[in-house]
Short mmCIF file of C-alpha atoms in Angstrom, two decimals:
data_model
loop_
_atom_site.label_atom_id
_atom_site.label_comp_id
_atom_site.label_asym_id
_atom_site.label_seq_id
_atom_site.Cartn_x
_atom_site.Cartn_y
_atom_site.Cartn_z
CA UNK A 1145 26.19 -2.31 -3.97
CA UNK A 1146 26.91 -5.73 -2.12
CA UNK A 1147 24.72 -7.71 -0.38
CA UNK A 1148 21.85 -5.71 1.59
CA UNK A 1149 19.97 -7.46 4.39
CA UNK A 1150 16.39 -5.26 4.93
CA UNK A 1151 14.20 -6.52 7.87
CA UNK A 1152 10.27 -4.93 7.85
CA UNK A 1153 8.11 -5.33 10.67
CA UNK A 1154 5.55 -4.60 12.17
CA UNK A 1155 2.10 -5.94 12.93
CA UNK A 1156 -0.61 -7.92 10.94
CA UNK A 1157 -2.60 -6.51 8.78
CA UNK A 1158 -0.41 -3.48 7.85
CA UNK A 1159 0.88 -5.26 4.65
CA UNK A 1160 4.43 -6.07 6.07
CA UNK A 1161 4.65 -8.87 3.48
CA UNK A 1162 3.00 -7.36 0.59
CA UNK A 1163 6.06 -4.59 1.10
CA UNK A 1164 8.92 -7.51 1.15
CA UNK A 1165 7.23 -9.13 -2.08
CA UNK A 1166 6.87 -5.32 -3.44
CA UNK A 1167 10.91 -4.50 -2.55
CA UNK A 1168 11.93 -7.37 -3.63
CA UNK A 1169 10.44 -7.11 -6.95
CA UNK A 1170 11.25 -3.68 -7.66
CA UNK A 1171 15.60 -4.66 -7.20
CA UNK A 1172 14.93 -7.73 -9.00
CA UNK A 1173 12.12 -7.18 -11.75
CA UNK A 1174 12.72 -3.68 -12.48
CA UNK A 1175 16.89 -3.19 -11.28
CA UNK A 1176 18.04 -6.76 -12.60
CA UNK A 1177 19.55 -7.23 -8.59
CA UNK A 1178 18.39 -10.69 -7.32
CA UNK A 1179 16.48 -11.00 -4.72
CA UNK A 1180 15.06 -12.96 -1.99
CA UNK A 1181 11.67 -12.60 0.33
CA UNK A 1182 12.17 -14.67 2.75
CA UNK A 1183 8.83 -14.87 5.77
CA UNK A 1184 9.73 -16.93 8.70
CA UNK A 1185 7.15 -18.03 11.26
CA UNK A 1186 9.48 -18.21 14.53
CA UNK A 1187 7.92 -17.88 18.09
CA UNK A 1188 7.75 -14.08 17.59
CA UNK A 1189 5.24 -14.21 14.83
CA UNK A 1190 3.29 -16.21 17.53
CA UNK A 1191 3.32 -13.26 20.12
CA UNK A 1192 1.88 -10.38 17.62
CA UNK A 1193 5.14 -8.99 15.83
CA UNK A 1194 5.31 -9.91 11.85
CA UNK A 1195 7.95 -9.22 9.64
CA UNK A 1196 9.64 -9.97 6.46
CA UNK A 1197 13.04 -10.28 5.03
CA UNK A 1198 14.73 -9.24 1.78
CA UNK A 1199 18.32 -9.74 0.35
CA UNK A 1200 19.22 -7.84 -2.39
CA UNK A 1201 21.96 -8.42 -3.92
CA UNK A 1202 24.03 -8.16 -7.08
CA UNK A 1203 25.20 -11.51 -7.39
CA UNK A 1204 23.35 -14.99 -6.64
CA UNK A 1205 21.81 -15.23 -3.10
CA UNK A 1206 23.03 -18.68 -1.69
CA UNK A 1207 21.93 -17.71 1.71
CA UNK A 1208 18.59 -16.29 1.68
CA UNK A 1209 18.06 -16.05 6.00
CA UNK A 1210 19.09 -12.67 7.11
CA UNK A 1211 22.79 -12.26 8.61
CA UNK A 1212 23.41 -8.79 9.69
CA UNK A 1213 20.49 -6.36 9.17
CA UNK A 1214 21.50 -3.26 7.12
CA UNK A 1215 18.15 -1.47 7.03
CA UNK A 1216 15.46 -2.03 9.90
CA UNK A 1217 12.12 -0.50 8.77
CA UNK A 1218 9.71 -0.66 11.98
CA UNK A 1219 5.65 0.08 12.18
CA UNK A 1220 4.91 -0.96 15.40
CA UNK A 1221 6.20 -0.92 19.37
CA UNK A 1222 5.84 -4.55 19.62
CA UNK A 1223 8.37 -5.38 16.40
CA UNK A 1224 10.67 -1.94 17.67
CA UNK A 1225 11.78 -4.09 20.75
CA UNK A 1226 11.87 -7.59 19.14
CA UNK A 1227 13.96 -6.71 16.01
CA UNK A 1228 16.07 -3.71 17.40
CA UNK A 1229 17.79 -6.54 19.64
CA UNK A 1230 18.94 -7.71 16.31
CA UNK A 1231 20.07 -4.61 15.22
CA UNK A 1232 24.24 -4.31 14.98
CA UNK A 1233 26.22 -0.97 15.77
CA UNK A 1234 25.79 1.81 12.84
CA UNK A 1235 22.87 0.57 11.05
CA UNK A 1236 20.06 2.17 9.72
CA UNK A 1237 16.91 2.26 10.98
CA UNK A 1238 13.09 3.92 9.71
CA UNK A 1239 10.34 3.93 11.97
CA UNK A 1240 6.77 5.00 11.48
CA UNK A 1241 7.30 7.89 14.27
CA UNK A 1242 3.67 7.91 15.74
CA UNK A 1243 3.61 4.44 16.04
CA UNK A 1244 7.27 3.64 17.52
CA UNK A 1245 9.00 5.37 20.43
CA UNK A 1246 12.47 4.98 20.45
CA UNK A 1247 14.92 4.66 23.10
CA UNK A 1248 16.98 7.38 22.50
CA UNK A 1249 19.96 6.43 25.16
CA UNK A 1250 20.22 3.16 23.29
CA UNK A 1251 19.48 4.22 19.87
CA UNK A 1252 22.63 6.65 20.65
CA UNK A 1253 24.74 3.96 22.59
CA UNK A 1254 24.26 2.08 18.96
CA UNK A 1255 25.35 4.94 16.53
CA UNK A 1256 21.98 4.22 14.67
CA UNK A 1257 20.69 6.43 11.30
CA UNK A 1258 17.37 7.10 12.38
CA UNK A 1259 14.98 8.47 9.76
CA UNK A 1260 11.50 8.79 11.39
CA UNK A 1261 8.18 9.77 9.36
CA UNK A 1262 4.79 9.89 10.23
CA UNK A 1263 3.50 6.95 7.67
CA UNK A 1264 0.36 5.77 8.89
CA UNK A 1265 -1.13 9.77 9.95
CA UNK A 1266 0.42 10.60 5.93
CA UNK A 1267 -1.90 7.87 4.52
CA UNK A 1268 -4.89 9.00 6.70
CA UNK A 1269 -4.64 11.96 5.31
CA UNK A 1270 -4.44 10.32 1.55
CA UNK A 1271 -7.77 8.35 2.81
CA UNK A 1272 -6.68 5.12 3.37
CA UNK A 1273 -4.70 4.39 6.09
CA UNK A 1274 -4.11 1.05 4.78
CA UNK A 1275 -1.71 2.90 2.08
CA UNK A 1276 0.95 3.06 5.01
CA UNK A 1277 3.21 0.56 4.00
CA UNK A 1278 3.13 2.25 1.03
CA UNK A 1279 4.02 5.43 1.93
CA UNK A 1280 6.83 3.94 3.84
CA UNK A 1281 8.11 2.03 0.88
CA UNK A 1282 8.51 5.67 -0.40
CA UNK A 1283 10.79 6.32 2.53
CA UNK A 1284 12.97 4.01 2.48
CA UNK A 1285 13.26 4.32 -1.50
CA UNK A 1286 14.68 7.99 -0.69
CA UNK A 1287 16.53 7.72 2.53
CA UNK A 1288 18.63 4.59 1.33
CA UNK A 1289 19.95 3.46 -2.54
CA UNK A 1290 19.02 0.05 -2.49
CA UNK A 1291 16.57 0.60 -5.40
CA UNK A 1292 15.71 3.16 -7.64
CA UNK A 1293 12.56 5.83 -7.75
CA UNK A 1294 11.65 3.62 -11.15
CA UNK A 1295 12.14 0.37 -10.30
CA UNK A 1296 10.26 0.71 -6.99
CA UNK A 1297 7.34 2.99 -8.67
CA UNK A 1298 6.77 -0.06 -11.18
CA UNK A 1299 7.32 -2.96 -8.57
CA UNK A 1300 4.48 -0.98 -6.55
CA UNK A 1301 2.02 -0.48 -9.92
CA UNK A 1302 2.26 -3.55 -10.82
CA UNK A 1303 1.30 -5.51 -7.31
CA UNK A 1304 -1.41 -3.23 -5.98
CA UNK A 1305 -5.36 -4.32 -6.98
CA UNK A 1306 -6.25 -2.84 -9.64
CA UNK A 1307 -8.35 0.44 -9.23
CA UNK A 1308 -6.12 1.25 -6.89
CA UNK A 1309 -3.10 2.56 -8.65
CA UNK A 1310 -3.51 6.03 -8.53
CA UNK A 1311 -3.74 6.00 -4.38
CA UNK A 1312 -0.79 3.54 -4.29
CA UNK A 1313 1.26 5.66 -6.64
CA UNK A 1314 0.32 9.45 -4.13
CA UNK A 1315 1.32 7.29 -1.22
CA UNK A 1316 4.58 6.38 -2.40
CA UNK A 1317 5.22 9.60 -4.11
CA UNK A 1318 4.73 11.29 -0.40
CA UNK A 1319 6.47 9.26 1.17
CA UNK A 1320 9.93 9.85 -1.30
CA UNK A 1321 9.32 13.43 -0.84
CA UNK A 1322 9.22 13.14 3.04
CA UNK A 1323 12.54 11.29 2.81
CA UNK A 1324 13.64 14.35 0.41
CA UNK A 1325 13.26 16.84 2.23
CA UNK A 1326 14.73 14.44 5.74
CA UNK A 1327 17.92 14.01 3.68
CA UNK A 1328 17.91 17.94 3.35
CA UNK B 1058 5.13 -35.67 8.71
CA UNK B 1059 8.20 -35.50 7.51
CA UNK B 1060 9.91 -31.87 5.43
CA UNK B 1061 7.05 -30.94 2.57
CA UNK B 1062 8.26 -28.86 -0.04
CA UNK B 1063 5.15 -26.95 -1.65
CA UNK B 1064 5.26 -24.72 -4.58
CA UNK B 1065 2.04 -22.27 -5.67
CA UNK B 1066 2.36 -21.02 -9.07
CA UNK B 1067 0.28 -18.56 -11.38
CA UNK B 1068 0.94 -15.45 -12.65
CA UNK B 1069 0.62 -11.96 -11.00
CA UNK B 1070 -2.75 -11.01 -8.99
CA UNK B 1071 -3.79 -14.02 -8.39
CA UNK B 1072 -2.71 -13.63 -4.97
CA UNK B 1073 0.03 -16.18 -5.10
CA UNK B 1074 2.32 -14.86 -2.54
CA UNK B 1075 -0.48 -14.45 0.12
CA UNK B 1076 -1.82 -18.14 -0.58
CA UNK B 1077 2.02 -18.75 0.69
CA UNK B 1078 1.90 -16.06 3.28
CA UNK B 1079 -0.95 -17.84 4.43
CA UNK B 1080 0.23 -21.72 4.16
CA UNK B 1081 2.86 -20.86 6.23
CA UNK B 1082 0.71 -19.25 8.94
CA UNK B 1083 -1.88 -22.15 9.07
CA UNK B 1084 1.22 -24.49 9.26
CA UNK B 1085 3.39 -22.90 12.11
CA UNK B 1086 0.90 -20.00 14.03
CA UNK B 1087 -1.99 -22.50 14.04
CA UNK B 1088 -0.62 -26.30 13.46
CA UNK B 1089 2.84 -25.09 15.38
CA UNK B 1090 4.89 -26.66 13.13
CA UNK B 1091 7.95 -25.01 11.33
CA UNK B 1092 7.33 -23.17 8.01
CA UNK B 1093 9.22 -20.60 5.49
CA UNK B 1094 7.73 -18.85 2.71
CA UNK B 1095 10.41 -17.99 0.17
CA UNK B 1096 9.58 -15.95 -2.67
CA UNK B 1097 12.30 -15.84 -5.27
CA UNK B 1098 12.37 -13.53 -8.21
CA UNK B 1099 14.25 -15.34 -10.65
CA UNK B 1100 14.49 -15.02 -14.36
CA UNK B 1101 11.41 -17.18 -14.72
CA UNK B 1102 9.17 -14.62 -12.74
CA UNK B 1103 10.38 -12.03 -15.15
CA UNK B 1104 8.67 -14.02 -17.96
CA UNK B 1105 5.59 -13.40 -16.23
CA UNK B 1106 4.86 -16.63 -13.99
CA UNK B 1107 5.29 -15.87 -10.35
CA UNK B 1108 5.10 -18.68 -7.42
CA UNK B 1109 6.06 -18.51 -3.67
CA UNK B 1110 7.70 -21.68 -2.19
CA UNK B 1111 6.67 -22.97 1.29
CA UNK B 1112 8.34 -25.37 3.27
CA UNK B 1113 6.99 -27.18 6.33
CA UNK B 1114 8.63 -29.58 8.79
CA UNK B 1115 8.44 -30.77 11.97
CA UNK B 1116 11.57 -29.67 12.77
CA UNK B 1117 13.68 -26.76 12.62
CA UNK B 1118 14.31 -25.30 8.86
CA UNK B 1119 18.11 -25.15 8.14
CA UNK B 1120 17.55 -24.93 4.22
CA UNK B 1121 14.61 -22.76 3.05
CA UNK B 1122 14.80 -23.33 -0.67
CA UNK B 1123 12.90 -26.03 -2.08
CA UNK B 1124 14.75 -28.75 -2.46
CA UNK B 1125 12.46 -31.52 -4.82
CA UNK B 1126 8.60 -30.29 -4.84
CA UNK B 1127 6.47 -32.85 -3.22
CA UNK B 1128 3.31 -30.81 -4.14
CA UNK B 1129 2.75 -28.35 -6.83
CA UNK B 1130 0.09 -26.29 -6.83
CA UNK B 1131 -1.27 -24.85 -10.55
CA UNK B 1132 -3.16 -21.87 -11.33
CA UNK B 1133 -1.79 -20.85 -15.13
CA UNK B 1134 -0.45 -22.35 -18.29
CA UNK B 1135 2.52 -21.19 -18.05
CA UNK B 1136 3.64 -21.94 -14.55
CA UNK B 1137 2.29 -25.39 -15.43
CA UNK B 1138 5.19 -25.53 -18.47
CA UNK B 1139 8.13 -23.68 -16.58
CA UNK B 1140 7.20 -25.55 -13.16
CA UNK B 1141 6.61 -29.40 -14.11
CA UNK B 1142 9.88 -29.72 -15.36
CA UNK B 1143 11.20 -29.27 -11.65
CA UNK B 1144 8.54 -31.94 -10.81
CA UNK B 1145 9.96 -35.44 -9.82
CA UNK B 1146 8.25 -39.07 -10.32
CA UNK B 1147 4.84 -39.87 -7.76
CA UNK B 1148 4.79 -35.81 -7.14
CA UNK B 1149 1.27 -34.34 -5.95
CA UNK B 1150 -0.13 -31.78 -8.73
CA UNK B 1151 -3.38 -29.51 -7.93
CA UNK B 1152 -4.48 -27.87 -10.84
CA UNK B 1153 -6.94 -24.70 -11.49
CA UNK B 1154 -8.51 -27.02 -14.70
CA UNK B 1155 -10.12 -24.21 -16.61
CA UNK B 1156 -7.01 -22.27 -16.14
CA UNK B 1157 -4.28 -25.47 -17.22
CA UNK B 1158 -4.25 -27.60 -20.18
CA UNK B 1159 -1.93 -30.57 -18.83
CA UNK B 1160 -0.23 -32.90 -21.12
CA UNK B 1161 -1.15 -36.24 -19.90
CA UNK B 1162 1.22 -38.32 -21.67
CA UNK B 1163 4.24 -36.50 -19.65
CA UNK B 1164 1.73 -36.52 -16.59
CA UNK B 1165 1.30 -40.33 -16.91
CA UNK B 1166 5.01 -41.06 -17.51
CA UNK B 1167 5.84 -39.31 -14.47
CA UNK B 1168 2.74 -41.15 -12.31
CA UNK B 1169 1.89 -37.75 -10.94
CA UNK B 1170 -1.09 -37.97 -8.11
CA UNK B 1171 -3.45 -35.48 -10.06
CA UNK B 1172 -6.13 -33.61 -8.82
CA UNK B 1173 -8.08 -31.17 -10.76
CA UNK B 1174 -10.41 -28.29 -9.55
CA UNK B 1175 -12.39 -25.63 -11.36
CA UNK B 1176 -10.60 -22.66 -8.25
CA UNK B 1177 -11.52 -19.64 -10.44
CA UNK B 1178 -15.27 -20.48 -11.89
CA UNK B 1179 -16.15 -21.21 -8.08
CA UNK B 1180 -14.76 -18.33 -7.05
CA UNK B 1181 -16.71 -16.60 -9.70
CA UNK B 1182 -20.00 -17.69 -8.80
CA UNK B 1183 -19.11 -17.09 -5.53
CA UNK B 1184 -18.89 -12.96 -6.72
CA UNK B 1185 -15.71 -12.63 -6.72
CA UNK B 1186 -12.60 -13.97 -9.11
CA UNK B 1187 -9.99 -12.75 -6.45
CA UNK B 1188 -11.00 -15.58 -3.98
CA UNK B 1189 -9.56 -18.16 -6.28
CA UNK B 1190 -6.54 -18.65 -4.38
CA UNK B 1191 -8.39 -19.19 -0.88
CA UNK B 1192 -10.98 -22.01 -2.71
CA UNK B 1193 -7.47 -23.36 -3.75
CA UNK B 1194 -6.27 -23.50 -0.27
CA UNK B 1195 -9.47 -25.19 0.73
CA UNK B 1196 -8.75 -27.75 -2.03
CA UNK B 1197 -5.06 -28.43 -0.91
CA UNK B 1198 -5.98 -28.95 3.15
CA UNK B 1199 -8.31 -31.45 1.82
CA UNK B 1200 -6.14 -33.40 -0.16
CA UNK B 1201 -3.13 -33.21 1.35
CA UNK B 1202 -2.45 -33.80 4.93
CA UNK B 1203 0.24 -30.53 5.21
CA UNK B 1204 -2.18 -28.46 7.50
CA UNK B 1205 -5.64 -28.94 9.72
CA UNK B 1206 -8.49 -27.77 9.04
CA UNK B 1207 -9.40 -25.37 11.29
CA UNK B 1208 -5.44 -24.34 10.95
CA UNK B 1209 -6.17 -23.35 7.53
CA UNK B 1210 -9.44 -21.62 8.26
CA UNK B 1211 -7.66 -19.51 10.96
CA UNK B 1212 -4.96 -18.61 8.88
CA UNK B 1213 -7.49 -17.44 6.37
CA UNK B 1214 -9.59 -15.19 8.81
CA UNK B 1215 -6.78 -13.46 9.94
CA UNK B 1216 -5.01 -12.54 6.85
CA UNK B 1217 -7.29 -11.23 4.96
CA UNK B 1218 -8.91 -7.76 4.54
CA UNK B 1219 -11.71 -6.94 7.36
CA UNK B 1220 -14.97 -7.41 6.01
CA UNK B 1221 -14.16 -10.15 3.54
CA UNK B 1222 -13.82 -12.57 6.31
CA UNK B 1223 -17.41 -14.39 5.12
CA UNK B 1224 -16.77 -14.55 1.30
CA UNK B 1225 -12.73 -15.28 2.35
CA UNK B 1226 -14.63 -18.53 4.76
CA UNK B 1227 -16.96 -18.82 1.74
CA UNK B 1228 -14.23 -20.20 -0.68
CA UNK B 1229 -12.44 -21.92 1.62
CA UNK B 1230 -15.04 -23.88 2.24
CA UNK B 1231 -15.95 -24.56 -1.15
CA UNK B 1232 -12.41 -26.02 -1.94
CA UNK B 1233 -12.89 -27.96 1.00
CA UNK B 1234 -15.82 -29.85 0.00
CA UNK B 1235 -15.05 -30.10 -3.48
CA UNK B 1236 -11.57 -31.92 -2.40
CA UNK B 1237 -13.54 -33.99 0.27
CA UNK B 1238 -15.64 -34.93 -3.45
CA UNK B 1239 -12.69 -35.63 -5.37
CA UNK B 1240 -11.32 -37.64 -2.49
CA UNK B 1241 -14.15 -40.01 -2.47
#
């Protein structure tokens, strides 16, 4: 694998960072990739939209910003329009599907992958909607190869309060099933 | 104010990374200056010490890493050993002093600006250990001049989990005052 430029986004309070610090960690911690969170505070933090960036990579990261994103994971409507503008032709994109709606005639014009799951109603029904992120870290860990089940199952173990473990762990386990069975 | 390069360092679930997350949002949402949080997952974190890097400036970012640390913030014994040795002469150092045992002969030599602040036995009697990092941020936006006051509080209130908003303002607080102390 080369270099592999992930944008998350979505809005605050839905753990978009805790995700980056949690991807990152699993490529670099647990896969021996480096890696690079990188959380910039531009003008479109200021209007609502929040998102962070990770490069993975298997050799040294001298340029940490994002170039071209590879892999645009999406949680709300707000970050879908501000980030898809930065979104090149052929690229993959997730989206929490009850959250975002697409536009299809661009989405198409674009040759996007689109992989859509229902995060946030999948952690309601684990308890704790705040497990979304989660869930969607699950996702992405099926639908795409930039880490493996392990490494991410350990990076996610190991950052989540304790107590919590065994909700965090359910989460992410759904949501690598859901990308399963998407995959077909 | 010139570039500051600030470094938080402790070791996992101490909240580093949101302390960061959270910098950089008092800095740039609320003080609307520039700011990048970088978190890097070198072969240092895999020893077990984690820090995020933030950098603030007045203008535009070009270079996100941390270039020479003007202020290094402590909150374990062994980000204080793998950490100082990137610190330069007449550096700023806030340490968590039940938590670091600083070698003042190499602190002395290098005319570090010192100040020293019990973060996790406040946060203690305050009920609850995890709030360490946020009486830490009180401490730094009362020594330093790298964000406002009321920047910082905001940042605070709307980063962290609803309904710990008053313990969350609690410890801020807290570090505040006992920085304002320390100041003289």
């Amino acid at each position: 694998m080369s270099r592999k430029d992930i944008k998350l986004c979505g809005f605050g309070g839905q753990g978009i960072v805790l995700s980056g610090y949690i991807l990152g960690k699993a490529a670099s911690i647990f896969d021996k990739k480096e890696a690079v969170l990188t959380q910039s505070y531009g003008p479109e933090a200021r209007g609502g939209a929040c998102s962070a960036d990770v490069v993975i990579s298997e050799v040294k990261i001298d340029y940490p910003y994002i170039k071209d994103i590879n892999i645009l994971v999406v949680m709300s409507q707000e970050a879908y329009t501000t980030y898809t503008k930065q979104l090149g032709k052929n690229r993959t994109l997730l989206i929490d599907e009850d959250l975002v709606e697409m536009d299809e005639k661009q989405s198409k014009k674009q040759r996007w992958m689109v992989y859509k799951i229902p995060a946030t109603r999948i952690a309601e029904e684990l308890g704790k909607k705040i497990v979304a992120n989660i869930v969607m870290l699950g996702f992405l860990t099926s639908i795409t190869n930039v880490v493996s089940y392990e490494a991410m199952k350990n990076a996610i173990l190991s950052s989540v309060p304790k107590g919590t473990e065994k909700l965090n762990e359910g989460a992410y386990k759904k949501g690598y099933q859901y990308g399963k069975e998407a995959r077909g």
